[in-house]
């Protein structure tokens, strides 16, 4: 027995923190958020290991091994690679050294991914303390199709909770914002179609589009410059936002547009950030979207395969109905109150015994 009940427990958080390159995406933000949350708990002594840093400094794998041998709990937040290559090693070590494993998933892919892996992965995941995932559909599939009984949902959250504020009413123009990794798979092509439609109908003088986020590649950067910023005066790209600036910046906009082409998105942080800033979200209906966006209440969902022209039509509806837009803004902020550090800790805490 490593620690008597009531003593400080040693916790290792392992995942893709992205500190080496200051990577900011759903995976890194969720990993950092979990780590920061656990650090606030007095009865936990928390350390982290960044899988990205190990990639650059191979010798750090020995530091990971030492920490695992000494810890009481491993909180592992893996993407595909770490689940396939690192998790089995951690699982075997847990059997030797007696630490418990809490697996936290990002995205909605685990059930489908396990179907492609040897059955040993499913057996190992069934024999850890818990698998906490972002979406109820994934949890249901793991229970119904693969026989899991140690699964649950943990909400996405931000460690900075925004207090109530006066919701911004629409000004002379409707201000649309896109904040995500800037690439085609996140819907840049759809945004180009939207910009063309706004110009074609004369709404480009009344509706602006602003982009925030890192480029996925040089090709995506070229697409943004050549297909969106240069041809359309109402389109702007303003770089990436630091976490501390996100909510205060988003308050200057009216609606978040999220036309993702990733069908297995989990709970995108972009949606939560928008809600916290009081912005409704118009999104393509990815697999898990209805769990997070209430169509007509705090946003709209449009067809995943063919988002246009419905995306355009919903935007024009909001432009023509500022009272409805204000109602949806308030509903979006209210929805964000369900995704707090306290809500996440209420779920996590029961596994640190």
XYZ file of C-alpha atoms in Angstrom:
353
model
C 0.000 0.000 0.000
C 1.585 3.246 -1.115
C -0.379 5.765 0.946
C -2.591 5.539 3.984
C -6.090 6.969 3.612
C -6.115 10.708 4.283
C -2.426 11.184 3.393
C -1.266 13.264 0.469
C -1.539 11.221 -2.702
C 0.989 11.429 -5.515
C -0.530 11.994 -8.949
C 1.153 11.974 -12.352
C -0.663 13.578 -15.282
C 0.645 12.253 -18.584
C -0.432 13.608 -21.943
C 0.251 15.963 -24.807
C 0.732 19.312 -23.057
C 2.414 20.891 -26.089
C 4.691 23.095 -23.998
C 7.718 22.691 -26.292
C 6.079 24.367 -29.288
C 3.307 26.115 -27.342
C 0.778 24.009 -29.229
C -2.817 25.093 -28.544
C -5.621 22.808 -29.591
C -8.344 20.726 -27.997
C -5.924 18.043 -26.840
C -3.383 20.337 -25.199
C -5.940 22.663 -23.634
C -7.893 19.779 -22.073
C -4.675 18.199 -20.776
C -3.508 21.455 -19.219
C -6.938 22.138 -17.748
C -7.036 18.764 -15.983
C -3.537 19.324 -14.599
C -4.352 22.825 -13.341
C -7.556 21.577 -11.721
C -5.784 18.774 -9.856
C -3.070 21.147 -8.663
C -5.682 23.113 -6.720
C -6.482 20.111 -4.492
C -4.514 20.189 -1.236
C -4.494 16.424 -0.666
C -2.924 15.743 -4.059
C 0.739 16.207 -4.938
C 0.608 16.564 -8.717
C 3.370 16.292 -11.309
C 3.101 16.202 -15.094
C 4.937 14.570 -17.978
C 4.576 16.105 -21.446
C 4.658 13.483 -24.198
C 5.745 16.175 -26.647
C 8.797 16.956 -24.517
C 9.730 13.262 -24.408
C 9.695 13.254 -28.212
C 12.430 15.908 -28.199
C 14.312 14.627 -25.140
C 14.241 10.844 -25.146
C 15.988 10.552 -21.807
C 12.913 11.971 -20.074
C 11.284 8.567 -20.435
C 13.353 7.579 -17.379
C 11.829 10.473 -15.442
C 8.370 9.202 -16.428
C 9.248 5.703 -15.210
C 10.513 7.026 -11.871
C 7.395 9.098 -11.348
C 5.150 6.174 -12.205
C 6.942 3.881 -9.780
C 6.439 6.422 -6.988
C 2.898 7.591 -7.748
C -0.485 6.527 -6.401
C -2.480 7.626 -9.457
C -1.739 8.064 -13.127
C -4.087 10.374 -15.009
C -3.446 9.603 -18.662
C -4.951 11.783 -21.405
C -3.852 10.082 -24.629
C -4.473 10.721 -28.290
C -4.173 7.829 -30.756
C -0.395 7.366 -30.529
C -0.098 7.450 -26.754
C -3.064 5.133 -26.315
C -1.563 2.599 -28.704
C 2.088 2.774 -27.614
C 2.362 4.231 -24.110
C -0.817 3.092 -22.362
C 0.038 -0.664 -22.464
C 3.408 0.044 -20.798
C 1.726 2.152 -18.115
C -0.867 -0.558 -17.576
C 1.795 -3.237 -17.009
C 3.675 -0.969 -14.619
C 0.476 -0.316 -12.690
C 0.134 -4.032 -12.058
C 3.708 -4.207 -10.773
C 3.821 -1.036 -8.676
C 0.205 -0.721 -7.615
C -0.819 2.707 -8.870
C -4.323 3.321 -10.213
C -5.037 4.597 -13.723
C -7.634 7.221 -14.602
C -8.037 7.528 -18.368
C -9.514 10.786 -19.708
C -10.437 10.888 -23.384
C -10.505 13.899 -25.684
C -12.788 13.714 -28.702
C -15.362 11.113 -29.652
C -13.216 8.446 -31.300
C -12.374 5.828 -28.658
C -15.114 3.300 -29.432
C -14.336 3.218 -33.154
C -10.587 3.158 -32.561
C -10.785 0.170 -30.226
C -12.521 -1.813 -32.945
C -9.327 -1.495 -35.016
C -6.950 -2.519 -32.228
C -6.257 -5.971 -30.774
C -8.763 -6.999 -28.101
C -6.011 -6.716 -25.467
C -6.468 -2.924 -25.475
C -10.145 -3.255 -24.621
C -9.315 -5.729 -21.833
C -6.717 -3.380 -20.345
C -9.040 -0.353 -20.428
C -11.770 -2.411 -18.773
C -9.400 -3.161 -15.899
C -8.347 0.359 -14.911
C -10.171 2.581 -12.425
C -12.231 4.505 -14.959
C -12.449 5.823 -18.519
C -13.891 9.353 -18.481
C -14.904 10.587 -21.931
C -16.347 13.741 -23.445
C -19.523 12.404 -25.015
C -22.449 10.278 -23.910
C -22.679 8.548 -27.304
C -19.127 7.221 -26.947
C -19.870 6.005 -23.421
C -23.061 4.280 -24.551
C -21.239 2.575 -27.429
C -18.491 1.307 -25.130
C -21.103 -0.135 -22.774
C -23.422 -1.620 -25.405
C -20.915 -2.819 -27.999
C -17.760 -3.601 -26.033
C -19.090 -4.465 -22.573
C -17.449 -1.681 -20.551
C -18.706 -1.014 -17.016
C -16.058 1.503 -15.894
C -16.939 4.469 -18.095
C -18.461 7.886 -17.537
C -18.725 11.384 -18.991
C -16.583 14.260 -17.785
C -17.594 17.686 -19.068
C -15.227 19.944 -20.892
C -14.428 22.963 -18.757
C -12.220 25.989 -18.358
C -10.360 26.780 -15.148
C -11.231 30.447 -15.611
C -14.933 30.847 -14.853
C -16.453 33.995 -16.345
C -18.825 35.898 -14.089
C -22.154 37.163 -15.361
C -21.885 40.258 -17.527
C -24.010 42.429 -19.736
C -24.476 40.597 -23.020
C -23.413 42.656 -26.028
C -26.233 43.721 -28.334
C -25.591 43.710 -32.066
C -24.187 46.948 -33.451
C -24.472 48.282 -36.978
C -22.935 45.067 -38.338
C -23.306 41.441 -37.334
C -19.877 40.264 -36.195
C -19.144 36.600 -36.935
C -16.081 34.885 -35.505
C -14.265 31.638 -36.302
C -11.819 30.428 -33.634
C -10.167 27.052 -34.113
C -7.237 25.496 -35.897
C -7.370 27.241 -39.252
C -7.515 24.494 -41.851
C -9.789 22.971 -44.437
C -10.954 20.185 -42.114
C -12.286 22.803 -39.722
C -14.338 24.287 -42.550
C -12.315 26.950 -44.358
C -13.903 25.895 -47.635
C -17.364 26.415 -46.146
C -16.329 29.851 -44.885
C -15.251 30.752 -48.425
C -18.681 29.723 -49.731
C -20.297 31.845 -47.019
C -18.187 34.883 -47.919
C -19.174 34.519 -51.589
C -22.870 34.288 -50.667
C -22.695 37.368 -48.434
C -21.107 39.359 -51.261
C -23.563 38.041 -53.823
C -26.531 39.186 -51.730
C -25.053 42.505 -50.571
C -24.697 41.445 -46.933
C -20.908 41.782 -47.043
C -21.448 45.433 -46.061
C -23.487 44.373 -43.023
C -21.820 41.180 -41.820
C -18.129 40.773 -40.976
C -16.113 37.579 -40.464
C -13.023 37.439 -38.241
C -10.714 34.422 -37.899
C -8.536 33.475 -34.920
C -6.318 30.428 -34.568
C -3.086 28.773 -35.667
C -2.681 27.528 -39.222
C -2.625 23.806 -39.760
C -0.070 24.145 -42.577
C 1.379 26.541 -45.110
C -1.326 25.389 -47.520
C -3.994 26.528 -45.062
C -2.238 29.867 -44.623
C -2.195 30.336 -48.394
C -5.889 29.436 -48.607
C -6.766 31.987 -45.932
C -4.823 34.780 -47.621
C -5.733 34.042 -51.244
C -9.301 32.762 -50.912
C -10.664 34.765 -47.972
C -8.724 37.804 -46.751
C -7.665 39.289 -50.090
C -10.923 38.796 -52.072
C -13.308 39.859 -49.291
C -12.921 43.209 -47.450
C -15.301 42.017 -44.706
C -12.995 39.080 -43.818
C -10.070 39.442 -41.397
C -7.506 37.085 -39.879
C -6.098 38.236 -36.509
C -3.738 35.433 -35.468
C -3.962 33.234 -32.382
C -5.357 34.235 -29.018
C -3.627 33.471 -25.737
C -5.915 31.631 -23.268
C -6.165 34.667 -20.986
C -7.454 36.829 -23.856
C -9.992 34.462 -25.398
C -13.157 35.310 -23.487
C -12.604 39.040 -23.353
C -11.893 39.110 -27.099
C -14.888 36.969 -28.033
C -17.229 39.336 -26.202
C -16.702 41.774 -29.089
C -18.493 39.408 -31.478
C -22.038 38.169 -31.956
C -21.943 34.603 -33.276
C -19.361 31.800 -33.435
C -19.232 29.835 -36.700
C -17.921 26.257 -36.412
C -18.327 24.402 -39.747
C -16.129 21.429 -38.845
C -15.597 18.483 -41.207
C -14.467 16.241 -38.326
C -17.464 13.990 -37.695
C -15.974 12.523 -34.491
C -15.379 15.851 -32.753
C -15.968 15.448 -29.023
C -16.866 18.630 -27.170
C -14.816 21.304 -28.985
C -13.309 23.875 -26.656
C -14.283 26.503 -29.221
C -17.956 25.896 -28.433
C -17.416 26.224 -24.684
C -15.330 29.376 -25.123
C -18.101 30.867 -27.237
C -20.776 30.016 -24.668
C -18.718 31.479 -21.825
C -18.439 34.737 -23.772
C -22.163 34.770 -24.491
C -22.000 33.764 -28.160
C -24.388 31.299 -29.789
C -22.727 28.802 -32.124
C -23.766 27.867 -35.646
C -22.112 24.533 -36.410
C -22.239 21.584 -38.723
C -24.036 18.663 -37.060
C -21.061 16.461 -36.186
C -21.696 13.130 -34.474
C -21.976 14.480 -30.923
C -23.197 18.008 -31.651
C -26.732 17.622 -30.255
C -25.314 16.822 -26.820
C -23.786 20.299 -26.624
C -25.688 22.698 -28.898
C -29.440 23.059 -28.495
C -30.712 23.908 -31.960
C -32.615 27.174 -31.881
C -31.750 27.844 -28.231
C -28.020 28.507 -27.860
C -27.082 27.983 -31.491
C -28.025 26.282 -34.720
C -26.978 22.991 -36.317
C -26.757 22.698 -40.094
C -26.274 19.667 -42.315
C -22.838 18.108 -41.859
C -22.295 17.178 -45.509
C -23.863 20.262 -47.123
C -23.843 23.153 -44.620
C -24.705 25.753 -47.257
C -27.158 27.367 -47.826
C -28.601 26.705 -44.346
C -25.546 28.303 -42.693
C -26.114 31.494 -44.644
C -29.859 31.473 -43.966
C -29.410 31.122 -40.197
C -26.961 34.009 -40.156
C -29.368 36.258 -42.069
C -32.177 35.268 -39.689
C -30.111 36.457 -36.736
C -29.123 39.656 -38.533
C -32.787 40.427 -39.123
C -33.883 39.489 -35.590
C -31.556 41.151 -33.051
C -33.968 40.367 -30.192
C -33.741 36.660 -31.000
C -29.953 36.951 -31.207
C -29.865 38.554 -27.754
C -32.031 35.751 -26.345
C -29.688 33.140 -27.795
C -26.659 34.944 -26.388
C -28.108 34.801 -22.897
C -28.968 31.110 -23.347
C -25.408 30.383 -24.493
C -23.952 31.981 -21.381
C -26.373 30.074 -19.140
C -25.356 26.813 -20.810
C -21.687 27.517 -20.068
C -22.426 27.356 -16.335
C -22.829 23.581 -16.679
C -19.151 23.259 -17.637
C -17.125 24.441 -14.664
C -14.085 23.111 -12.779
C -16.414 22.252 -9.892
C -18.566 20.078 -12.148
C -15.473 18.270 -13.417
C -14.063 17.772 -9.921
C -17.370 16.363 -8.663
C -16.854 13.550 -11.161
C -13.081 13.143 -10.818
C -12.855 13.287 -7.021
C -14.517 9.928 -6.372
C -11.632 8.105 -8.114
C -8.862 9.499 -5.905
C -9.524 7.129 -3.002
